[in-house]
Short mmCIF file of C-alpha atoms and ligand atoms in Angstrom, two decimals:
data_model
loop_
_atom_site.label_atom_id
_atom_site.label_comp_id
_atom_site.label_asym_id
_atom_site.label_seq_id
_atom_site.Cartn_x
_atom_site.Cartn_y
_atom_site.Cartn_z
CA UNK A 24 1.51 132.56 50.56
CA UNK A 25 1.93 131.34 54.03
CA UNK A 26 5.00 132.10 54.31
CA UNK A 27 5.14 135.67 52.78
CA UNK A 28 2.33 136.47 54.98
CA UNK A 29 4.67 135.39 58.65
CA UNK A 30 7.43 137.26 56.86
CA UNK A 31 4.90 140.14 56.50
CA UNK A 32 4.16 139.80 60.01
CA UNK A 33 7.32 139.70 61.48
CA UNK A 34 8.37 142.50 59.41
CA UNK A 35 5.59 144.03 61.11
CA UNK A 36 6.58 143.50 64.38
CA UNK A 37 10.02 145.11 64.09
CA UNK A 38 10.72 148.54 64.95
CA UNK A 39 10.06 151.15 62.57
CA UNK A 40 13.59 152.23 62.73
CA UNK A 41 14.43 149.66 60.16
CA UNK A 42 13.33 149.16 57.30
CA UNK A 43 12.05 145.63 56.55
CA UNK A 44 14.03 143.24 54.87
CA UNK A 45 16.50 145.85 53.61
CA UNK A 46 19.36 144.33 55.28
CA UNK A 47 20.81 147.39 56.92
CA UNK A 48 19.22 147.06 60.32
CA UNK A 49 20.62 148.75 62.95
CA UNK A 50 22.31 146.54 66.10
CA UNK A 51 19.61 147.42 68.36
CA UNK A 52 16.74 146.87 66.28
CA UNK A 53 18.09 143.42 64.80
CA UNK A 54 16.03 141.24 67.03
CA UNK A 55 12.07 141.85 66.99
CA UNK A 56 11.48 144.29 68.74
CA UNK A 57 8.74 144.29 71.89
CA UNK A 58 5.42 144.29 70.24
CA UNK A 59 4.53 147.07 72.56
CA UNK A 60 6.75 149.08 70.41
CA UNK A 61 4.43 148.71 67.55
CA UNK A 62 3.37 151.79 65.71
CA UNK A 63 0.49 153.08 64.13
CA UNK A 64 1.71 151.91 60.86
CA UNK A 65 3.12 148.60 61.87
CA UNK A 66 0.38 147.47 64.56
CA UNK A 67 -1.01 144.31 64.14
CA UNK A 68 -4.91 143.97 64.39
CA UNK A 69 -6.90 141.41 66.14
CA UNK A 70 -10.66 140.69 66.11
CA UNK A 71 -11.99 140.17 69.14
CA UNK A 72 -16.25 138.86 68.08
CA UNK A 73 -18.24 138.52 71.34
CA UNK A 74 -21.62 137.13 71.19
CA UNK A 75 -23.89 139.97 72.54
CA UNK A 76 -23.66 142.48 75.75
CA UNK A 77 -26.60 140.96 77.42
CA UNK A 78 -25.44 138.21 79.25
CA UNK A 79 -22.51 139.96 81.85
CA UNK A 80 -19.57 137.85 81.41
CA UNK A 81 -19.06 139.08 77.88
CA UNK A 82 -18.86 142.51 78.58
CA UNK A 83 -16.25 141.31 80.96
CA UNK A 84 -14.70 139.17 78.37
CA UNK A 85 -14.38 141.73 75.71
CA UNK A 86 -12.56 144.72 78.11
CA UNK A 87 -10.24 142.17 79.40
CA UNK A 88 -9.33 140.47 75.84
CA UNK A 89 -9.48 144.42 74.86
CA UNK A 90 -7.18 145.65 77.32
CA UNK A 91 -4.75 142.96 77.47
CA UNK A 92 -3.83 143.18 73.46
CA UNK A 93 -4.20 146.92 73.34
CA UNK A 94 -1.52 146.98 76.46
CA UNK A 95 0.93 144.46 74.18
CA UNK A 96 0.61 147.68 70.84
CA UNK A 97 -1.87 145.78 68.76
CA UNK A 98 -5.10 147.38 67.67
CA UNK A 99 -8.16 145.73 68.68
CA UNK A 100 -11.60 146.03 66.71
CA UNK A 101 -13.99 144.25 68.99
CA UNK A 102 -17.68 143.23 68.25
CA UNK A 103 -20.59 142.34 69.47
CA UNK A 104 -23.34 140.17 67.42
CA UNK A 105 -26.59 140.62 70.03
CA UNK A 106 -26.86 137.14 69.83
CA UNK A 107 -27.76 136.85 66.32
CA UNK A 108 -26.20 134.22 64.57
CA UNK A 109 -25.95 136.52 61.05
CA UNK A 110 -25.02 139.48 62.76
CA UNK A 111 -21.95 137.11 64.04
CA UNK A 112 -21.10 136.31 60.66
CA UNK A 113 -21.35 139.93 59.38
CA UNK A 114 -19.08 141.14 62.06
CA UNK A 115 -16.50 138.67 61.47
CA UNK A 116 -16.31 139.29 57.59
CA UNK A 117 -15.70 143.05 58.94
CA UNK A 118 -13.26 141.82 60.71
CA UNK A 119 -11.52 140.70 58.24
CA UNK A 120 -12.28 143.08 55.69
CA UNK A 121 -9.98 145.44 58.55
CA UNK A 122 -7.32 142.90 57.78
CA UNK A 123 -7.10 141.88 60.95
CA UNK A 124 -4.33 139.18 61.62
CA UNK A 125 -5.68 137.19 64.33
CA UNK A 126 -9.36 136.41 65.14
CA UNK A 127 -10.47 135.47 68.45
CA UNK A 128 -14.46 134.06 68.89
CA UNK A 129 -17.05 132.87 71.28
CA UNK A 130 -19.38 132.21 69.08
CA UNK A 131 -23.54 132.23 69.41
CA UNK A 132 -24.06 129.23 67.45
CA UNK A 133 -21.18 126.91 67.37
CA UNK A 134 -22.17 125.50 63.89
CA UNK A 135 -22.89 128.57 62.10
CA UNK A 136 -19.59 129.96 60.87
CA UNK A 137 -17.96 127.50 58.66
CA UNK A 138 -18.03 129.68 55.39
CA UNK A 139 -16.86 132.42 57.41
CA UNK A 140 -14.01 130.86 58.84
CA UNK A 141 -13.30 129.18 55.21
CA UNK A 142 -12.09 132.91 54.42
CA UNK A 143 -10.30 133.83 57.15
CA UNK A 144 -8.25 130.03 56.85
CA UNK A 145 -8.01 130.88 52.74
CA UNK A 146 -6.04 134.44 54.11
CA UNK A 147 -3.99 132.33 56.89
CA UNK A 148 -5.60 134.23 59.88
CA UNK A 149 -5.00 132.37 63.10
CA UNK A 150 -8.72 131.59 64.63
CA UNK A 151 -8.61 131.09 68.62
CA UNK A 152 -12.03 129.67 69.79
CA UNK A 153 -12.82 131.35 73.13
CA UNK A 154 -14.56 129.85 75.52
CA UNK A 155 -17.21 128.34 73.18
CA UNK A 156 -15.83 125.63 70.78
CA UNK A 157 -16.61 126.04 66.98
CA UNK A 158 -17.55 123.43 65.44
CA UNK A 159 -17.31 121.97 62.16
CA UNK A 160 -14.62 123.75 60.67
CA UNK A 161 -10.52 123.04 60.32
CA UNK A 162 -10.38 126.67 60.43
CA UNK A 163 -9.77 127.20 63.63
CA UNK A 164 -6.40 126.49 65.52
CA UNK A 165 -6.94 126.26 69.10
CA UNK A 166 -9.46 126.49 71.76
CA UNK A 167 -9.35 128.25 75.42
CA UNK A 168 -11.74 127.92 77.46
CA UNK A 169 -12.36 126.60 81.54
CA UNK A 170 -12.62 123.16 81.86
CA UNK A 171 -16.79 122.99 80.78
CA UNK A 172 -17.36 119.58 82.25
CA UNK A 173 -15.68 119.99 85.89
CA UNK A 174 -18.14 123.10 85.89
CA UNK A 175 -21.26 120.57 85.83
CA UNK A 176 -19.29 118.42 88.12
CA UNK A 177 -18.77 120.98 90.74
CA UNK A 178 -22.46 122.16 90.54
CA UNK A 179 -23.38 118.05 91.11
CA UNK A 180 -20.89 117.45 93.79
CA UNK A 181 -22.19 121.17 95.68
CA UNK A 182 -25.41 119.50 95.49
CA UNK A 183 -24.60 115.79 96.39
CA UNK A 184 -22.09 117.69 99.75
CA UNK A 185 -25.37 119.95 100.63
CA UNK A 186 -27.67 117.18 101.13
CA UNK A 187 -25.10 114.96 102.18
CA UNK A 188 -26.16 112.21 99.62
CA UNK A 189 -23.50 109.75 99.96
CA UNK A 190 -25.10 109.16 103.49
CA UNK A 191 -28.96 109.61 103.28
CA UNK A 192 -31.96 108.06 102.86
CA UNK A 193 -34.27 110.66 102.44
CA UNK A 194 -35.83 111.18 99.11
CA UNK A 195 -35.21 115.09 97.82
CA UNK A 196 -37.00 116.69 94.54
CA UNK A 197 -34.88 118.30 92.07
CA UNK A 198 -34.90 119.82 88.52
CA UNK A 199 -32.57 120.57 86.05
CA UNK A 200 -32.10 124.01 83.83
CA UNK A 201 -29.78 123.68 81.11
CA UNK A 202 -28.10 126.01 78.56
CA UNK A 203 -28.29 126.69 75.10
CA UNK A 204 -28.05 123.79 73.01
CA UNK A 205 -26.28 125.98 70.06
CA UNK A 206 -23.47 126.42 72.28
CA UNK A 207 -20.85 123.56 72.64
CA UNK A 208 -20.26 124.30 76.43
CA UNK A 209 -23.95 123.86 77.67
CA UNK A 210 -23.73 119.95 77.25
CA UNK A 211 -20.48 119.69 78.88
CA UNK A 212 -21.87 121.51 82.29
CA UNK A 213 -25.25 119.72 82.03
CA UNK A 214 -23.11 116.35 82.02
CA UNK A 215 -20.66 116.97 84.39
CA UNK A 216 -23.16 117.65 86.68
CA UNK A 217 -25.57 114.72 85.81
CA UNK A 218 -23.12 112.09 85.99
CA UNK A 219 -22.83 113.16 89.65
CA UNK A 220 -26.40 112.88 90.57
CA UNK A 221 -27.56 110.27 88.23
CA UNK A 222 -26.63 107.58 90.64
CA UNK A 223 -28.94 108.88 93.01
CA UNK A 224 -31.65 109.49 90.51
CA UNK A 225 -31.38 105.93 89.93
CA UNK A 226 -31.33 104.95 93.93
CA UNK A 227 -34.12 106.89 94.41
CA UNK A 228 -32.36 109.64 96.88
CA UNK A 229 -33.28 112.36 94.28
CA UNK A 230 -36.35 112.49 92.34
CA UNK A 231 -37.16 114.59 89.57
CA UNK A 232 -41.08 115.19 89.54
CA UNK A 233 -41.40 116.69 86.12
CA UNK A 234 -39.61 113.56 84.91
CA UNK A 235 -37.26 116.29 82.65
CA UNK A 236 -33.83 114.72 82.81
CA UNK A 237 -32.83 114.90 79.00
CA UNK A 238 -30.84 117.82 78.03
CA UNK A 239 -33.26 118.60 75.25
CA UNK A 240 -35.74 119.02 77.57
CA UNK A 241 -33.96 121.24 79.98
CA UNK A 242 -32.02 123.51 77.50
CA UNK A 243 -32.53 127.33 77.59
CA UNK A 244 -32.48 128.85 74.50
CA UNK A 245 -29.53 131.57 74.34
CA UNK A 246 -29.65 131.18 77.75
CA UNK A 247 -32.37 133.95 78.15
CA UNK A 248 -33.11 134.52 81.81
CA UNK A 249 -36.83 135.02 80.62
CA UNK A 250 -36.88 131.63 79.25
CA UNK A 251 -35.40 129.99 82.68
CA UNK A 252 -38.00 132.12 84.18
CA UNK A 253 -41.05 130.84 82.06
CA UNK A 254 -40.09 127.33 82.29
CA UNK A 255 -39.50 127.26 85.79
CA UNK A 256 -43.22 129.29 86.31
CA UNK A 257 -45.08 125.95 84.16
CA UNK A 258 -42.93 123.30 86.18
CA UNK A 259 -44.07 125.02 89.36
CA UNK A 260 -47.51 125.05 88.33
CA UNK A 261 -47.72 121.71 86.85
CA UNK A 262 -45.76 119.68 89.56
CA UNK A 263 -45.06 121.73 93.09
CA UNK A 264 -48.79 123.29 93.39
CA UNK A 265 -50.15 120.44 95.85
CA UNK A 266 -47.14 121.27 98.12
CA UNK A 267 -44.42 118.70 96.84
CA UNK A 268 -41.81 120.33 97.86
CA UNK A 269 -38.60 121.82 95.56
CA UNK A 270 -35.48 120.80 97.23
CA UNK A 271 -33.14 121.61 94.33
CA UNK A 272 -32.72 123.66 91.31
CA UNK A 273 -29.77 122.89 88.97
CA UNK A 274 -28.95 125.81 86.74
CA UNK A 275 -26.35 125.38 84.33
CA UNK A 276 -25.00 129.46 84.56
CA UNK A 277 -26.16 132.51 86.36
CA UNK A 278 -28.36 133.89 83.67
CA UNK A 279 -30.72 130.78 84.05
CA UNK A 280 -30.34 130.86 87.80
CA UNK A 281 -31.64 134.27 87.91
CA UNK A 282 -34.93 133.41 86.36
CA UNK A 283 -35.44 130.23 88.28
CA UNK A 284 -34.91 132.44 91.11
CA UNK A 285 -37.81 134.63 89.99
CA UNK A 286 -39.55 132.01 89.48
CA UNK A 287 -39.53 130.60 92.53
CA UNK A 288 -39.74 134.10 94.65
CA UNK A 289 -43.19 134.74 92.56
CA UNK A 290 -44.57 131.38 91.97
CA UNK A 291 -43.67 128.45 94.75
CA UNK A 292 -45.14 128.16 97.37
CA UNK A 293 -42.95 126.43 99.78
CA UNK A 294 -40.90 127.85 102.60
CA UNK A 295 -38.31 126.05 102.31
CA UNK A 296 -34.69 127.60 100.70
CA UNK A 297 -34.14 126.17 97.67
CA UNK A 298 -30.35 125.22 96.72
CA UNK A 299 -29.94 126.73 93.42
CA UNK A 300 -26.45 126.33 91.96
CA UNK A 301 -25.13 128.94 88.92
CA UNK A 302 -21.68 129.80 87.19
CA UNK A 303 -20.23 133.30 86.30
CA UNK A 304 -20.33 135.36 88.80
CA UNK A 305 -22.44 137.82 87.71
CA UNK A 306 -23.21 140.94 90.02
CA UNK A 307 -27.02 139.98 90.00
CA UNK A 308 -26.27 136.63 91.34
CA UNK A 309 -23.63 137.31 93.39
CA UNK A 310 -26.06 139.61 95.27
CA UNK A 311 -28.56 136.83 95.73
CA UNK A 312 -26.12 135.04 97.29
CA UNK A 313 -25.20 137.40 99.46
CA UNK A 314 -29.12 137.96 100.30
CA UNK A 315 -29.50 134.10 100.71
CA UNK A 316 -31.72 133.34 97.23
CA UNK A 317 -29.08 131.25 95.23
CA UNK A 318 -26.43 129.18 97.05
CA UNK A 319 -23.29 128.77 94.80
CA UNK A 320 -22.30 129.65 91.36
CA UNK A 321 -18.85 128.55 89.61
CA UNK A 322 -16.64 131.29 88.87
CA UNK A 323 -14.43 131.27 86.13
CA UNK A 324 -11.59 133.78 85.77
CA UNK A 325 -12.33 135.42 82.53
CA UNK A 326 -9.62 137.75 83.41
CA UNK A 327 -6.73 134.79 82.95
CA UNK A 328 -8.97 133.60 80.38
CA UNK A 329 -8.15 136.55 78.35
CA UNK A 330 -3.89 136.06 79.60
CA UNK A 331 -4.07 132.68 78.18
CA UNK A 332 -5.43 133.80 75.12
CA UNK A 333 -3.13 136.74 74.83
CA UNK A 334 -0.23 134.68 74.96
CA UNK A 335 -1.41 132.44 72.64
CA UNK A 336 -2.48 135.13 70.13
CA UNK A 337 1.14 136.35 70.61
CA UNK A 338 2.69 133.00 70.04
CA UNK A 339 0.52 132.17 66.77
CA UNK A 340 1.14 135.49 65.38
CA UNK A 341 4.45 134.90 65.55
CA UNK A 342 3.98 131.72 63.53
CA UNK A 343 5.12 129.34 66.33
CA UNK A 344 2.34 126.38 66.42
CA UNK A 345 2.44 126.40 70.65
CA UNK A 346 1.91 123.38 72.66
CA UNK A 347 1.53 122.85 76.46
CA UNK A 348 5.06 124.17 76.97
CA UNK A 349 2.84 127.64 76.54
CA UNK A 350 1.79 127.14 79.98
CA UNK A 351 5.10 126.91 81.91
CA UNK A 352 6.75 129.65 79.32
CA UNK A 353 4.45 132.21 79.90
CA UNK A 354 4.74 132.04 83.30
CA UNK A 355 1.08 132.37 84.57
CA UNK A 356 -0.11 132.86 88.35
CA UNK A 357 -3.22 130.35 87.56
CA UNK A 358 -3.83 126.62 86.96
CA UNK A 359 -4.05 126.01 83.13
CA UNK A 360 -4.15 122.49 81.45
CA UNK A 361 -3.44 121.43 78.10
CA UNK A 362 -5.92 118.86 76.56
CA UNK A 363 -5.59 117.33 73.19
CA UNK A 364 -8.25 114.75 73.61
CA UNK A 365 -11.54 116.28 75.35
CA UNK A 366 -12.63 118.64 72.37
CA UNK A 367 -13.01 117.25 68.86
CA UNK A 368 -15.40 119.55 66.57
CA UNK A 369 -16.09 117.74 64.35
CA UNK A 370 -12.96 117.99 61.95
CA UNK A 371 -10.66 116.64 64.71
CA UNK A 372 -9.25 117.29 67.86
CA UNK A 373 -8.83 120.79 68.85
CA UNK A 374 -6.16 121.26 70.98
CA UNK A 375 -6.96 123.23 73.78
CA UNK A 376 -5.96 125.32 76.89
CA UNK A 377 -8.44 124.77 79.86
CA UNK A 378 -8.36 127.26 83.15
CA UNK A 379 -9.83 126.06 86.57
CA UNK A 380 -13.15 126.94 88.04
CA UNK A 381 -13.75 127.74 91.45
CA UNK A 382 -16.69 126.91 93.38
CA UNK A 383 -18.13 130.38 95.24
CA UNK A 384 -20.48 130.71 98.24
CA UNK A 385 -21.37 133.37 100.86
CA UNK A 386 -18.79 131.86 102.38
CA UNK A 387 -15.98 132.51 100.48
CA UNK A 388 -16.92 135.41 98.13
CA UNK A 389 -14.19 138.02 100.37
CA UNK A 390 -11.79 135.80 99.83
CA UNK A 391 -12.37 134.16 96.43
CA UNK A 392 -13.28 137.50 94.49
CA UNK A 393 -12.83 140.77 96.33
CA UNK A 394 -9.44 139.47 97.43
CA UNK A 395 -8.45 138.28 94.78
CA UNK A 396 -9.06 141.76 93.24
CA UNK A 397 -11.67 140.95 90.50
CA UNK A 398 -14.25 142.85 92.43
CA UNK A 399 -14.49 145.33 94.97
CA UNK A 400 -17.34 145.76 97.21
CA UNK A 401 -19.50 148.61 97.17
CA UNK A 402 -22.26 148.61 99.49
CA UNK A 403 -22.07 145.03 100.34
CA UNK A 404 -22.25 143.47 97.31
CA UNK A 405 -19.53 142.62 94.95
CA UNK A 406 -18.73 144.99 91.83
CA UNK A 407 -16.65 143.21 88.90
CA UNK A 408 -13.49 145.18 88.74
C1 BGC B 12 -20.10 130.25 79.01
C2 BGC B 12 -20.73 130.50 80.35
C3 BGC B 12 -21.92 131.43 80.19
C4 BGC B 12 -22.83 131.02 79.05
C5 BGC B 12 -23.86 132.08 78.76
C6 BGC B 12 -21.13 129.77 78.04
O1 BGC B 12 -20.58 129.47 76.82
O2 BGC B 12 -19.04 129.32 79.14
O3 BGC B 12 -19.77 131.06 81.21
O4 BGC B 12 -22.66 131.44 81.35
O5 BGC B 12 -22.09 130.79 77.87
O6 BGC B 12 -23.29 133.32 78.51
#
């Protein structure tokens, strides 16, 4: 079966001058031809299931992934689940009821689509697992994604440069806002940047009034920017309102920074600037850092994101099983490591191709992102290209 289906598929990738498998093809159409020459009735179809429009990057993630297969001839169905974990699973068994033949996922809830993924593994679909690793099934093949841990660790080490923490005695108050615990990534940010600061949790340097250093405690549901909000409000309330002062707010992404930003703009009472760190880029929080209200946030390319996972798409359909030698092959203008040991789900390791984040500031967002070309400014703030 496996095998009929990659002759299928490389049937399907060969020009429609000859006729597959009859033996007669012409000399110039003997090699496979450029998949850009699919046709309509040869075009190979990949799913592309997003988890919902409401958080930015996605939207960004899904015209990229869109626009990068559609520009190599295959037809793209692309879907988005509102962040409902059933709607997920409904979209992907449309996806394959289209016959697609490749799927490529973030998925809401990492452990929710094991029966799914049992039928697309029973038809030999190639699963990618984008961005978000899903667990708990041997269905899927690989995983790209940033490097989720060095995220944390670059919100930590912002934080430990900022106050200068290697070299200080003063005591500063912090607190943590985490992501959502159904989704792989948000422990692997929320670590990378504890381990930074926990030594100075433990010295003393950094205190954490509310006492809310577990990432249970500090998780955001979906990552809902009302919920960062509402949490941040009650910790204000119940720890800052005799003037203790908030020196810090660690925020996992941008959607969680935004409502601790809120948060503190309506409820705390300090004058002080808080340092309050993010990831994404999104437009929102880009202009708060242009306007002074959140300090950093860790961009991530989702553009090369969607390259990587192009080439890799291209490479599984063609039944190759690719290895870091993908990397140097393909030829890529960004940093891109292969990892075979960082992210087991649960059935094993998954091997995995990890892009490199970027720390952004006011300092550097001309040069970082409008130069760079993934946004232009429009009047003076940043616009995602
Ligand atoms: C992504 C982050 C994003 C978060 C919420 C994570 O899986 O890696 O970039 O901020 O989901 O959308």
């Amino acid at each position: 079966m496996k095998k009929l289906l990659s002759v299928l598929m490389a049937c399907a990738m060969i020009a429609v001058l000859v006729a597959c498998g009859n033996g007669n093809a012409t000399k110039q159409a003997e090699s496979a031809a450029p998949v850009a020459e699919q046709t309509a009735a040869t075009k190979l179809r990949v799913g592309i299931s997003m988890p919902t429009k409401s958080l930015e990057r996605w939207n960004r993630d899904g015209e990229y992934l869109k626009k990068e297969f559609e520009a190599k001839g295959y037809q793209v169905d692309l879907t988005y689940s509102d962040n409902k974990i059933t709607q997920q699973v409904n979209d992907i068994e449309g996806l394959l009821a289209n016959n697609v033949n490749l799927l490529v996922i973030a998925a809401i809830d990492g452990d929710s689509l094991t029966q799914v993924l049992k039928d697309a593994k029973d038809r030999n679909i190639p699963v990618i697992s984008y961005d978000r690793l899903i667990m708990n099934t041997d269905a899927i093949s690989y995983y790209v994604s940033f490097d989720n841990y060095t995220v944390g660790k670059l919100q930590g080490e912002f934080v430990e440069q900022a106050l200068d923490l290697k070299n200080t005695d003063k005591k500063y108050n912090i607190e943590f806002t985490a992501g959502d615990p159904a989704d792989n990534n948000a422990g692997f940010f929320f670590n990378g940047a504890f381990d930074v600061l926990k030594p100075y949790i433990e010295k003393g340097t950094l205190v954490v009034p509310s006492g809310q250093t577990e990432f249970e405690k500090v998780a955001t549901a979906q990552w809902s920017t009302p919920t960062a909000m509402n949490r941040m409000q009650n910790l204000l309330a119940s720890y800052y309102a005799g003037g203790t002062q908030l020196d810090v707010a660690l925020c996992s992404n941008d959607s969680t920074a935004l409502g601790v930003t809120q948060a503190i703009e309506s409820d705390y009472a300090g004058s002080n600037s808080v340092i309050i760190t993010g990831q994404d880029g999104d437009e929102a929080n880009l202009k708060n850092i242009i306007d002074g209200k959140q300090t950093m946030t860790v961009y991530k390319a989702v553009a090369n994101e969607a390259i990587a996972t192009l080439d890799l798409g291209e490479a599984l359909l063609k039944g190759e099983k690719p290895d870091g030698s993908l990397i140097n092959n393909s030829k890529w203008s960004f940093d891109c490591a292969y990892d075979t040991s960082s992210y087991n789900n649960g059935t094993g390791i998954i091997p995995s191709y990890l892009l490199v984040p970027t720390v952004v500031t006011k300092d550097n967002i001309q040069k970082e992102l409008v130069d760079t070309g993934y946004y232009k400014m429009e009047n003076g703030y940043p616009k995602a290209n």
